[in-house]
Amino acid sequence: MDKVKVISSDESISELSGHFKVIAGPGAGKTHWLVTHIQNVLQNVKELTAASKIACITYTTVAGEEIQKRLGINQNKVEVSTIHSFLYANIVKPYIYLLKDDNGDMLVNVEELDGHDENIATKGKIYVWQQEARNGYLTDKQKIKKCLENLDWKLEENGINLKPRKPYLSKIGRYSIKSEELLIYKRLFWKEGVIHHEDVIYFAYIILEEYPLLIDHIRSKYPFVFLDEFQDTNPIQTEIIKKLGNAGSVIGVIGDPAQSIYEFQGASRQDFISFSLPNQTMYSIENNRRCGSKIVDFLNYIRIGDELEQKPLRDDSEIDVYFYECNEAGDDNITRFHELRSRFRLNGDYCILARNNDLVKQLRNAEAEDIWTSFNEIDSNRERFIKKMFTAFKLVNDNRQEAGVKELIKIFKTDKDGILKEPFQEYQYVSPVMKRSLAVDLLEFMACGMVKFQDKSLYEFYEALSGLLKVKNYGIKKITRGRIKEFSDSTSIKLLLDNLILPEEKSSEIRTIHKAKGMEFESVLLYFSDNEEVKRLISPDISSEKDDTRILYVALSRAKDLLCIACPPLDTETKTILSSMNLMEVDLVMP
C-alpha cells in the first residue's frame, strides 16, 4: 500500500496538479477541506482557462448544495453536481444520438429525451413487455414488478450486463426472467425517450468506450475532477473516472471505506481502498471534530481492524453512550430519548434513525400500507404528477427552494414539439420559460393552501389545482369515474404527505440511516428492530463485504453530543456485554 500522509482538515496540500486520495472518517471536516482545496486550486493553478472548470462531484444533491453555499462567489468556475447529473449533462445528453441498435436506428428516442427518471414498472408497461417478450407464463405480477424495478448494470469480464440487484428477484415461480427479456423492458422506455437513473451510468460508459476521443473534450473542459464520498461509487462510475484521469484530468477522491453502505447499488469498500491512478498521493485525516470523546471511543471500537483510528478534538462533551429496551416503535420509546436530552440540557437538533422506510413510517405513525404504490397501480400518470408536486412542496419546506422548483418543472413533460403529455389535456404547448413560471405558481398555490387541504381528499385538491391551471390557460384531464375516482375520493392529502419519503431530506427528525449520510445532529437515537442488530454492535466487522456493520457505523457517527440506542428486550448476558463496552443503561441512571 502507498505511504499515507497524515494531514488535518485545515492543512493544504502542496502538490495541486497530481492525483490524490484522501481517507477521512466521520466528523473529520472533509467538506471544509475540499472547499478549501478547490479555492486553493482556483487561486494557484494555471491549467484553468476561461473555458474550463473544476468539476466537484458529490453523492447527494444536499451535499452539493452545501458545497455551493460554502464556495460563495467562486461558483462560476466550479461545477458542483451529482455523478448522474454530471454524466448526463456532459456525455449522455449531447452524445447519446451516436448509439445505434442492430438495425442502425438510434438506440434512444433523442427527440423525446428529457432528463432521467426513476424506474417504475406500471401495469401497462408490464403488459406490453410480456406481449413483446412472449413470456405470459410469468403470472406473479408483484414479483415481476419487483424484479423490473430493481435492475442495474453490472461491469463483468464479458462487458456490462443488465441484472436484478439481487439474483433471486429474477425467479418468478418455476421460471426465471431471461437477460434478453430484461433488455426488451429497457428498450420499451428508450423508444419513448425515457431513460432511468441507472441507465445514465451505462450510456456514459458505452459512449466513451465506442467514442474514446470524447474523453479529450471532457478532459479539456474539466482539467480537475474532485469526488466526495467516493466509497459509494460503483465500478462502472469508477472506470469512467479512471478514463478521465488517464486522459489528463487531475483526479482527487475523498471518502471513507468504513462508510461504504451502497452495496445494493454495486459500491464496494474494497474498490475505494484499491482505487489508484499513476503517481497518486495518499492522505489521511484522523481527527474527529464532530463527536464527543465517549462517542469517538465507541466508534473506534466499531471500526476495530480498520487502519484509521480517530482522535477526538472536542474536550467540551463527555456524555456517555446510552441504551434502553423497548418493545416496539412508539411514542413512549421516543419520549425516553427526549427525557435523556432534557437531563443533559440538550435543546438543539436531533434525529431518530432506523434501518428502513417501513420502520421510519412506524416511528412517524404513518400508515404501514404503501399508499403511493396503490396510487401508481391505479393511475401511473397522475401518481407521477401528484408525487412530484408533493415532493417539490416538501423540498421547499426543507428550505430547498431551487430544488423544489426543479422538481416541479418535471411535471411538465412534453413531446419533441413542446406539447404537454398526460395528465394534461391534448394539444397544449408549453415553453421552457413558461414551465418555470408555472412551477413557481404551483408552489405558491401549495404554500398558501396546503394547510387547509390536509384533511381534504385528493379529488378536492385535484379539482382546485385544475381551477388554478385553467386560469393560466392550461388544463388537466378530469377525474370522472372508475378506480381513480374511488381512490381520489377516499384518500386524504395528509395520508399522501405522511407517506411520502424524500430521496434526500435535510430537516426530517425521523429518517433512514442512508438518508442521514453526511448529516450531523446534537442528539441521535438509533432504533433497533431486532436483536441481530445488537449482535452486530457487539461483534462488529467493518471490513465485511456486507454493509451491515458500516450502516451501524454511519448511524452512530451522526451524533455530536448524545448517542442513544433503543433495543428490543435484552437478556442479562447481552446487557452485561453492552455495559463492558462502556454503554450506560438509561434505566439505571434515570428514575
Coordinates of C-alpha atoms in Angstrom, one line a residue:
M1 CA 0.0 0.0 0.0
D2 CA 1.2 3.5 -0.8
K3 CA 2.6 5.6 2.0
V4 CA -0.1 7.7 3.6
K5 CA 0.5 11.3 4.7
V6 CA -1.5 12.4 7.8
I7 CA -3.0 15.9 7.5
S8 CA -5.6 17.9 9.3
S9 CA -8.7 19.4 7.7
D10 CA -7.1 22.8 7.9
E11 CA -4.0 21.7 6.1
S12 CA -3.4 22.4 2.4
I13 CA -1.6 20.0 0.2
S14 CA 1.3 21.4 -1.8
E15 CA 1.0 19.3 -5.0
L16 CA -2.1 20.7 -6.8
S17 CA -1.5 19.1 -10.2
G18 CA -1.3 15.4 -9.2
H19 CA -3.9 12.8 -8.5
F20 CA -4.8 12.2 -4.8
K21 CA -6.9 10.1 -2.5
V22 CA -8.0 11.3 1.0
I23 CA -9.3 8.9 3.6
A24 CA -11.3 10.9 6.1
G25 CA -13.6 9.4 8.8
P26 CA -16.8 10.9 10.1
G27 CA -16.6 14.4 11.5
A28 CA -13.1 14.9 10.0
G29 CA -14.1 18.1 8.3
K30 CA -13.6 16.8 4.8
T31 CA -16.2 19.2 3.3
H32 CA -14.3 22.1 4.8
W33 CA -11.0 20.6 3.4
L34 CA -12.5 20.0 0.0
V35 CA -13.9 23.5 -0.3
T36 CA -10.5 25.0 0.8
H37 CA -8.7 22.8 -1.7
I38 CA -10.9 23.9 -4.5
Q39 CA -10.3 27.6 -3.6
N40 CA -6.6 26.9 -3.4
V41 CA -6.6 25.4 -7.0
L42 CA -8.7 28.3 -8.3
Q43 CA -6.1 30.8 -6.9
N44 CA -2.9 29.0 -7.8
V45 CA -3.2 26.7 -10.8
K46 CA -2.6 27.9 -14.3
E47 CA -4.2 24.9 -16.1
L48 CA -7.6 26.5 -15.6
T49 CA -8.6 28.6 -18.6
A50 CA -11.6 30.8 -19.3
A51 CA -13.3 27.8 -21.0
S52 CA -12.5 25.3 -18.3
K53 CA -13.9 24.5 -14.8
I54 CA -13.3 22.3 -11.8
A55 CA -15.9 19.5 -11.5
C56 CA -16.9 18.7 -7.9
I57 CA -19.0 15.6 -7.8
T58 CA -21.0 14.8 -4.7
Y59 CA -23.1 11.7 -3.9
T60 CA -26.2 13.7 -2.9
T61 CA -27.9 16.9 -4.1
V62 CA -27.9 18.1 -0.4
A63 CA -24.2 17.7 -0.2
G64 CA -23.7 19.6 -3.4
E65 CA -25.9 22.5 -2.2
E66 CA -23.7 22.8 1.0
I67 CA -20.5 22.9 -1.1
Q68 CA -22.0 25.6 -3.4
K69 CA -23.0 27.6 -0.4
R70 CA -19.5 27.5 1.1
L71 CA -17.8 28.3 -2.3
G72 CA -19.7 31.6 -2.5
I73 CA -18.5 33.8 -5.3
N74 CA -16.3 31.1 -6.8
Q75 CA -19.3 29.1 -8.1
N76 CA -18.9 30.2 -11.7
K77 CA -15.6 28.3 -12.1
V78 CA -16.8 25.2 -10.3
E79 CA -19.5 22.8 -11.5
V80 CA -21.0 21.0 -8.5
S81 CA -23.3 18.1 -9.2
T82 CA -24.1 14.5 -8.5
I83 CA -22.4 11.9 -10.7
H84 CA -25.6 11.2 -12.6
S85 CA -26.2 14.9 -13.3
F86 CA -22.5 15.3 -14.4
L87 CA -22.5 12.3 -16.8
Y88 CA -26.0 13.2 -18.2
A89 CA -25.1 16.8 -18.9
N90 CA -21.6 16.2 -20.4
I91 CA -21.8 12.8 -22.1
V92 CA -25.3 11.3 -22.3
K93 CA -27.5 14.2 -23.4
P94 CA -25.1 15.6 -26.1
Y95 CA -23.9 12.3 -27.5
I96 CA -26.4 9.6 -26.9
Y97 CA -27.6 10.1 -30.5
L98 CA -24.4 8.3 -31.6
L99 CA -25.6 5.0 -30.2
K100 CA -27.5 2.8 -32.7
D101 CA -29.4 -0.5 -32.3
D102 CA -28.9 -3.6 -34.5
N103 CA -31.0 -2.0 -37.3
G104 CA -28.9 1.2 -37.4
D105 CA -31.6 3.2 -35.7
M106 CA -31.0 5.4 -32.7
L107 CA -31.0 3.3 -29.5
V108 CA -32.9 6.1 -27.6
N109 CA -35.5 8.4 -28.9
V110 CA -33.5 11.6 -28.6
E111 CA -36.3 13.9 -29.6
E112 CA -38.3 12.9 -26.6
L113 CA -35.4 12.6 -24.2
D114 CA -35.8 15.0 -21.2
G115 CA -33.7 14.0 -18.2
H116 CA -33.7 10.7 -16.3
D117 CA -36.4 9.1 -14.2
E118 CA -37.0 6.6 -11.5
N119 CA -37.6 3.1 -12.9
I120 CA -41.3 2.4 -12.2
A121 CA -42.8 -0.8 -13.8
T122 CA -46.5 0.1 -14.3
K123 CA -49.2 -2.4 -15.0
G124 CA -49.5 -1.1 -18.5
K125 CA -45.7 -1.3 -19.1
I126 CA -45.6 -4.9 -17.7
Y127 CA -48.4 -5.9 -20.0
V128 CA -46.7 -4.5 -23.2
W129 CA -43.4 -6.1 -22.1
Q130 CA -45.0 -9.5 -21.7
Q131 CA -46.5 -9.2 -25.1
E132 CA -43.2 -8.4 -26.7
A133 CA -41.1 -10.9 -24.6
R134 CA -43.8 -13.6 -25.1
N135 CA -43.5 -14.7 -21.5
G136 CA -47.1 -14.7 -20.5
Y137 CA -46.4 -17.8 -18.5
L138 CA -44.9 -15.5 -15.8
T139 CA -48.0 -14.8 -13.8
D140 CA -46.9 -13.3 -10.4
K141 CA -47.3 -9.6 -11.3
Q142 CA -45.9 -8.4 -7.9
K143 CA -42.7 -10.4 -8.3
I144 CA -42.3 -9.3 -11.9
K145 CA -42.8 -5.6 -10.8
K146 CA -40.2 -6.0 -8.0
C147 CA -37.7 -7.6 -10.4
L148 CA -38.1 -5.0 -13.1
E149 CA -37.9 -2.1 -10.7
N150 CA -34.6 -3.4 -9.2
L151 CA -32.5 -3.6 -12.3
D152 CA -28.9 -2.4 -12.5
W153 CA -26.0 -2.5 -14.9
K154 CA -23.1 -4.7 -13.7
L155 CA -19.5 -4.5 -15.0
E156 CA -18.3 -8.0 -15.6
E157 CA -15.5 -9.7 -17.5
N158 CA -17.6 -10.1 -20.7
G159 CA -18.8 -6.5 -20.6
I160 CA -21.8 -4.6 -19.0
N161 CA -24.8 -6.7 -18.3
L162 CA -28.3 -5.8 -17.1
K163 CA -29.3 -7.8 -14.0
P164 CA -31.6 -7.6 -10.9
R165 CA -29.7 -6.1 -7.9
K166 CA -30.5 -9.4 -6.1
P167 CA -30.2 -12.6 -8.2
Y168 CA -33.3 -14.2 -6.6
L169 CA -35.5 -11.5 -7.9
S170 CA -35.4 -12.9 -11.5
K171 CA -37.0 -16.1 -10.2
I172 CA -40.8 -16.0 -10.9
G173 CA -42.4 -19.2 -9.7
R174 CA -40.9 -22.1 -11.6
Y175 CA -39.4 -19.8 -14.2
S176 CA -36.7 -17.1 -14.4
I177 CA -36.7 -13.9 -16.4
K178 CA -34.0 -14.1 -19.1
S179 CA -31.4 -11.4 -19.7
E180 CA -32.7 -10.6 -23.2
E181 CA -36.2 -10.1 -21.7
L182 CA -34.8 -7.5 -19.3
L183 CA -33.3 -5.6 -22.3
I184 CA -36.7 -5.7 -24.0
Y185 CA -38.1 -4.0 -20.9
K186 CA -35.5 -1.2 -21.1
R187 CA -35.9 -0.7 -24.8
L188 CA -39.7 -0.1 -24.3
F189 CA -38.7 3.1 -22.3
W190 CA -35.8 4.1 -24.6
K191 CA -38.2 4.1 -27.6
E192 CA -40.3 6.7 -25.7
G193 CA -37.2 8.8 -24.9
V194 CA -37.2 7.7 -21.2
I195 CA -34.0 6.6 -19.5
H196 CA -33.7 5.6 -15.9
H197 CA -31.1 6.8 -13.3
E198 CA -29.1 3.6 -13.7
D199 CA -29.1 3.9 -17.5
V200 CA -27.2 7.2 -17.3
I201 CA -24.1 5.5 -16.0
Y202 CA -24.5 2.7 -18.6
F203 CA -24.8 5.0 -21.5
A204 CA -22.0 7.3 -20.4
Y205 CA -19.6 4.3 -20.2
I206 CA -20.7 2.9 -23.6
I207 CA -20.4 6.2 -25.3
L208 CA -16.8 6.7 -24.0
E209 CA -16.0 3.1 -24.9
E210 CA -17.2 3.5 -28.5
Y211 CA -16.1 7.1 -29.0
P212 CA -12.9 7.5 -26.9
L213 CA -12.0 10.8 -28.5
L214 CA -14.7 12.4 -26.5
I215 CA -12.6 11.9 -23.3
D216 CA -10.2 14.5 -24.5
H217 CA -13.0 17.0 -24.9
I218 CA -14.3 16.4 -21.4
R219 CA -10.7 16.5 -20.0
S220 CA -10.1 19.9 -21.6
K221 CA -13.4 21.2 -20.1
Y222 CA -12.7 19.8 -16.7
P223 CA -8.9 19.6 -16.0
F224 CA -9.7 19.0 -12.3
V225 CA -12.3 16.5 -11.1
F226 CA -12.9 16.0 -7.4
L227 CA -15.2 13.4 -6.0
D228 CA -16.7 13.4 -2.5
E229 CA -18.0 10.2 -0.8
F230 CA -16.0 8.1 -3.3
Q231 CA -16.6 4.9 -1.3
D232 CA -20.2 4.9 -2.6
T233 CA -19.1 4.9 -6.3
N234 CA -19.9 1.8 -8.2
P235 CA -17.4 0.0 -10.6
I236 CA -18.8 1.5 -13.8
Q237 CA -18.5 5.0 -12.4
T238 CA -15.0 4.3 -11.2
E239 CA -13.9 3.2 -14.7
I240 CA -15.3 6.4 -16.2
I241 CA -13.3 8.4 -13.6
K242 CA -10.1 6.4 -14.4
K243 CA -10.6 7.2 -18.1
L244 CA -10.7 10.9 -17.3
G245 CA -7.6 10.6 -15.1
N246 CA -5.6 8.6 -17.7
A247 CA -6.6 11.3 -20.3
G248 CA -5.0 14.0 -18.2
S249 CA -7.6 15.4 -15.8
V250 CA -6.4 15.7 -12.2
I251 CA -8.5 13.3 -10.1
G252 CA -9.0 13.8 -6.4
V253 CA -11.2 11.3 -4.5
I254 CA -12.2 11.7 -0.9
G255 CA -14.0 9.1 1.2
D256 CA -14.0 6.6 4.0
P257 CA -14.1 2.8 3.4
A258 CA -15.8 2.4 6.7
Q259 CA -18.8 4.3 5.5
S260 CA -19.3 2.4 2.2
I261 CA -23.0 1.5 2.6
Y262 CA -24.3 1.2 -1.0
E263 CA -23.5 -2.5 -1.7
F264 CA -27.0 -2.9 -3.2
Q265 CA -26.0 -0.4 -5.9
G266 CA -22.8 -2.1 -6.7
A267 CA -20.5 0.0 -4.5
S268 CA -17.8 -1.8 -2.6
R269 CA -15.4 -0.8 0.3
Q270 CA -12.6 -2.6 -1.5
D271 CA -13.0 -0.6 -4.7
F272 CA -12.2 2.6 -2.8
I273 CA -9.2 1.1 -1.0
S274 CA -7.7 -0.2 -4.2
F275 CA -8.5 2.8 -6.4
S276 CA -5.3 4.1 -7.9
L277 CA -4.0 6.3 -10.6
P278 CA -0.4 6.9 -11.7
N279 CA 1.6 9.0 -9.2
Q280 CA -1.4 9.3 -6.9
T281 CA -0.7 10.7 -3.4
M282 CA -2.5 9.3 -0.4
Y283 CA -3.6 11.4 2.6
S284 CA -5.5 10.6 5.8
I285 CA -7.4 13.0 8.1
E286 CA -7.5 11.3 11.6
N287 CA -9.2 13.9 13.7
N288 CA -12.9 13.9 14.6
R289 CA -14.2 17.4 15.1
R290 CA -17.8 16.4 15.5
C291 CA -18.3 13.9 18.2
G292 CA -17.8 13.9 22.0
S293 CA -14.9 11.8 23.2
K294 CA -17.0 8.9 24.5
I295 CA -18.7 8.7 21.1
V296 CA -15.4 8.6 19.3
D297 CA -14.1 5.9 21.6
F298 CA -17.2 3.8 20.8
L299 CA -16.8 4.5 17.0
N300 CA -13.2 3.3 17.2
Y301 CA -14.5 0.1 18.8
I302 CA -17.0 -0.4 15.9
R303 CA -14.1 0.3 13.4
I304 CA -11.7 -2.1 15.0
G305 CA -9.5 -3.8 12.5
D306 CA -9.5 -0.8 10.1
E307 CA -6.4 1.2 9.5
L308 CA -7.9 4.6 10.6
E309 CA -8.3 5.3 14.3
Q310 CA -9.9 8.6 15.0
K311 CA -8.7 11.2 17.6
P312 CA -11.4 13.4 19.3
L313 CA -10.7 17.1 19.1
R314 CA -13.5 18.2 21.3
D315 CA -13.0 18.5 25.1
D316 CA -16.3 20.0 25.9
S317 CA -18.5 16.9 25.6
E318 CA -18.0 13.7 27.6
I319 CA -21.6 12.4 27.8
D320 CA -21.7 8.6 27.9
V321 CA -23.3 6.5 25.1
Y322 CA -26.7 5.1 26.3
F323 CA -29.0 2.2 25.5
Y324 CA -32.5 1.2 26.7
E325 CA -35.0 -1.5 26.0
C326 CA -38.3 -1.1 24.1
N327 CA -41.0 -3.4 22.8
E328 CA -42.0 -1.8 19.6
A329 CA -41.8 1.5 17.7
G330 CA -44.0 4.1 19.5
D331 CA -44.2 7.4 21.2
D332 CA -43.3 6.1 24.7
N333 CA -39.9 4.9 23.5
I334 CA -39.1 8.2 21.8
T335 CA -40.2 10.1 25.0
R336 CA -37.4 8.3 26.9
F337 CA -34.9 9.7 24.4
H338 CA -36.3 13.2 24.9
E339 CA -36.1 12.8 28.7
L340 CA -32.5 12.0 28.3
R341 CA -31.9 15.1 26.2
S342 CA -33.6 17.2 28.8
R343 CA -31.4 15.7 31.6
F344 CA -28.3 16.9 29.7
R345 CA -30.0 20.2 28.7
L346 CA -29.6 19.4 25.0
N347 CA -32.1 21.6 23.2
G348 CA -30.5 21.6 19.7
D349 CA -31.3 19.4 16.7
Y350 CA -31.9 15.7 17.0
C351 CA -32.6 12.8 14.7
I352 CA -34.1 9.3 15.1
L353 CA -32.6 6.8 12.8
A354 CA -33.9 3.4 11.6
R355 CA -32.7 0.9 9.1
N356 CA -35.5 1.0 6.5
N357 CA -38.5 3.0 5.3
D358 CA -41.1 0.7 7.0
L359 CA -39.6 1.4 10.4
V360 CA -39.5 5.1 9.7
K361 CA -43.2 5.1 8.8
Q362 CA -43.9 3.2 12.1
L363 CA -41.9 5.8 14.1
R364 CA -43.7 8.6 12.3
N365 CA -47.1 6.9 13.0
A366 CA -47.7 6.8 9.3
E367 CA -49.7 4.1 7.5
A368 CA -48.0 0.7 7.0
E369 CA -49.7 0.4 3.6
D370 CA -47.8 1.9 0.7
I371 CA -50.4 4.3 -0.5
W372 CA -48.2 5.6 -3.3
T373 CA -47.8 2.2 -4.8
S374 CA -51.6 1.7 -4.8
F375 CA -51.9 5.1 -6.5
N376 CA -49.4 4.2 -9.1
E377 CA -51.1 0.9 -9.9
I378 CA -54.4 2.7 -10.4
D379 CA -53.2 5.7 -12.5
S380 CA -49.4 6.0 -13.0
N381 CA -49.6 9.3 -14.9
R382 CA -51.5 11.1 -12.2
E383 CA -49.4 9.4 -9.5
R384 CA -46.2 10.7 -11.1
F385 CA -47.8 14.2 -11.5
I386 CA -49.0 14.5 -7.9
K387 CA -45.9 12.8 -6.3
K388 CA -43.6 15.3 -8.0
M389 CA -45.9 18.2 -6.8
F390 CA -45.8 17.0 -3.2
T391 CA -42.1 16.2 -3.4
A392 CA -41.5 19.8 -4.5
F393 CA -43.7 21.1 -1.7
K394 CA -41.6 19.1 0.9
L395 CA -38.4 20.3 -0.6
V396 CA -39.4 23.9 -0.3
N397 CA -40.5 23.2 3.3
D398 CA -37.0 21.8 3.8
N399 CA -35.5 25.2 2.7
R400 CA -34.5 23.9 -0.7
Q401 CA -36.5 26.3 -2.9
E402 CA -34.5 25.9 -6.1
A403 CA -34.6 22.1 -5.8
G404 CA -38.4 22.4 -5.3
V405 CA -38.8 24.4 -8.5
K406 CA -36.6 22.0 -10.5
E407 CA -38.6 19.0 -9.2
L408 CA -41.9 20.7 -10.1
I409 CA -40.7 21.6 -13.6
K410 CA -40.5 17.8 -14.2
I411 CA -44.3 17.5 -14.2
F412 CA -44.5 19.4 -17.5
K413 CA -43.3 16.5 -19.7
T414 CA -43.6 17.3 -23.4
D415 CA -43.0 15.6 -26.7
K416 CA -40.4 16.9 -29.2
D417 CA -42.8 19.7 -30.3
G418 CA -43.3 21.0 -26.7
I419 CA -46.8 19.5 -26.4
L420 CA -47.7 18.5 -22.9
K421 CA -48.2 14.8 -22.1
E422 CA -50.8 13.3 -19.7
P423 CA -52.4 14.1 -17.4
F424 CA -52.5 17.4 -19.3
Q425 CA -55.2 17.7 -21.9
E426 CA -54.2 17.3 -25.5
Y427 CA -52.5 19.9 -27.8
Q428 CA -51.2 22.2 -25.2
Y429 CA -47.8 23.8 -25.9
V430 CA -45.5 25.0 -23.1
S431 CA -42.2 26.7 -23.5
P432 CA -39.2 26.1 -21.1
V433 CA -39.7 29.6 -19.7
M434 CA -43.4 29.0 -19.1
K435 CA -42.6 25.7 -17.3
R436 CA -40.6 27.6 -14.7
S437 CA -43.3 30.3 -14.3
L438 CA -46.0 27.6 -13.8
A439 CA -43.8 25.8 -11.3
V440 CA -43.4 28.9 -9.2
D441 CA -47.2 29.5 -9.4
L442 CA -47.9 25.9 -8.3
L443 CA -45.5 26.2 -5.4
E444 CA -47.2 29.4 -4.2
F445 CA -50.6 27.6 -4.6
M446 CA -49.4 24.8 -2.3
A447 CA -47.6 27.1 0.2
C448 CA -50.7 29.1 0.7
G449 CA -53.3 26.3 0.6
M450 CA -51.8 23.1 1.8
V451 CA -52.8 23.6 5.4
K452 CA -56.4 23.8 4.5
F453 CA -56.1 20.8 2.1
Q454 CA -54.6 18.5 4.8
D455 CA -57.9 16.9 5.7
K456 CA -59.4 17.2 2.2
S457 CA -59.5 14.4 -0.3
L458 CA -57.1 14.0 -3.3
Y459 CA -60.1 14.7 -5.5
E460 CA -60.8 18.0 -3.9
F461 CA -57.1 19.0 -4.2
Y462 CA -57.1 17.9 -7.9
E463 CA -60.2 20.0 -8.7
A464 CA -58.7 23.1 -7.0
L465 CA -55.4 22.5 -9.0
S466 CA -57.4 22.2 -12.2
G467 CA -59.1 25.5 -11.5
L468 CA -55.7 27.2 -11.0
L469 CA -54.2 25.8 -14.2
K470 CA -57.4 26.9 -16.1
V471 CA -56.7 30.5 -15.1
K472 CA -53.3 30.1 -16.6
N473 CA -54.9 28.7 -19.8
Y474 CA -53.8 25.1 -19.2
G475 CA -56.0 22.1 -18.5
I476 CA -55.5 18.7 -16.8
K477 CA -57.8 15.8 -17.6
K478 CA -60.8 15.5 -15.2
I479 CA -61.2 12.7 -12.8
T480 CA -64.7 11.4 -13.5
R481 CA -65.2 7.7 -12.8
G482 CA -63.5 4.3 -12.2
R483 CA -60.9 3.2 -9.7
I484 CA -59.1 6.6 -9.8
K485 CA -62.3 8.4 -8.8
E486 CA -62.9 6.0 -5.9
F487 CA -59.2 6.3 -4.8
S488 CA -59.1 10.1 -5.0
D489 CA -62.4 10.4 -3.1
S490 CA -61.2 8.2 -0.2
T491 CA -57.6 9.3 0.1
S492 CA -56.7 12.4 2.1
I493 CA -53.9 14.8 1.3
K494 CA -52.5 14.2 4.8
L495 CA -52.2 10.5 4.2
L496 CA -50.3 11.0 0.9
L497 CA -47.9 13.6 2.5
D498 CA -47.3 11.5 5.6
N499 CA -46.3 8.5 3.5
L500 CA -44.1 10.4 1.0
I501 CA -40.5 10.0 2.0
L502 CA -38.0 12.1 0.1
P503 CA -34.9 10.6 -1.5
E504 CA -32.9 13.2 0.4
E505 CA -34.0 15.1 3.5
K506 CA -32.3 17.9 5.4
S507 CA -34.7 18.6 8.3
S508 CA -36.8 15.5 9.0
E509 CA -36.5 14.3 12.6
I510 CA -37.1 10.7 11.7
R511 CA -35.3 9.1 8.7
T512 CA -33.4 6.1 7.4
I513 CA -29.7 5.7 8.1
H514 CA -28.9 6.1 4.4
K515 CA -30.7 9.4 4.3
A516 CA -28.7 10.7 7.3
K517 CA -25.4 10.2 5.5
G518 CA -23.3 13.3 5.6
M519 CA -25.5 14.9 8.3
E520 CA -24.8 15.7 12.0
F521 CA -27.1 16.3 15.0
E522 CA -26.6 17.3 18.6
S523 CA -28.5 14.2 19.7
V524 CA -29.2 10.9 17.9
L525 CA -31.5 7.9 18.7
L526 CA -30.7 4.8 16.8
Y527 CA -33.7 2.4 16.7
F528 CA -33.1 -1.3 16.5
S529 CA -36.0 -3.5 15.4
D530 CA -34.3 -6.9 16.2
N531 CA -31.5 -8.4 18.3
E532 CA -29.5 -9.3 15.2
E533 CA -28.5 -5.6 15.1
V534 CA -27.5 -5.7 18.7
K535 CA -25.2 -8.7 17.9
R536 CA -23.6 -6.7 15.1
L537 CA -23.0 -3.9 17.6
I538 CA -21.3 -6.3 20.0
S539 CA -19.2 -8.1 17.3
P540 CA -18.6 -5.6 14.5
D541 CA -17.0 -6.5 11.2
I542 CA -16.2 -3.2 9.4
S543 CA -14.2 -5.0 6.7
S544 CA -17.0 -7.3 5.7
E545 CA -18.2 -7.4 2.1
K546 CA -21.7 -6.9 3.5
D547 CA -22.7 -3.4 4.6
D548 CA -24.4 -4.2 7.9
T549 CA -21.6 -3.0 10.3
R550 CA -20.8 0.0 8.2
I551 CA -24.5 1.1 8.2
L552 CA -24.4 1.0 12.0
Y553 CA -21.2 3.0 12.0
V554 CA -22.7 5.7 9.8
A555 CA -25.7 5.9 12.1
L556 CA -23.7 6.1 15.3
S557 CA -21.3 8.7 13.9
R558 CA -24.1 11.3 13.2
A559 CA -24.2 12.2 16.9
K560 CA -22.3 15.2 18.3
D561 CA -23.1 15.1 22.0
L562 CA -25.7 12.4 22.8
L563 CA -25.9 9.0 21.3
C564 CA -28.6 6.6 22.4
I565 CA -29.7 3.2 21.2
A566 CA -33.2 1.8 21.6
C567 CA -33.0 -2.1 21.6
P568 CA -35.6 -4.9 21.7
P569 CA -35.8 -6.7 25.1
L570 CA -32.3 -8.0 26.1
D571 CA -31.1 -10.9 28.2
T572 CA -28.9 -10.4 31.1
E573 CA -25.8 -11.6 29.3
T574 CA -26.2 -9.1 26.4
K575 CA -26.8 -6.2 28.9
T576 CA -23.5 -7.2 30.7
I577 CA -21.6 -7.2 27.4
L578 CA -23.0 -3.8 26.4
S579 CA -22.0 -2.4 29.8
S580 CA -18.5 -3.8 29.4
M581 CA -18.4 -1.8 26.1
N582 CA -19.0 1.4 28.3
L583 CA -22.6 1.8 27.2
M584 CA -24.8 3.0 30.0
E585 CA -28.3 1.7 30.5
V586 CA -30.8 4.5 30.8
D587 CA -33.0 2.8 33.4
L588 CA -30.0 2.6 35.7
V589 CA -29.2 6.3 35.7
M590 CA -32.7 7.8 35.4
P591 CA -35.6 7.4 37.9

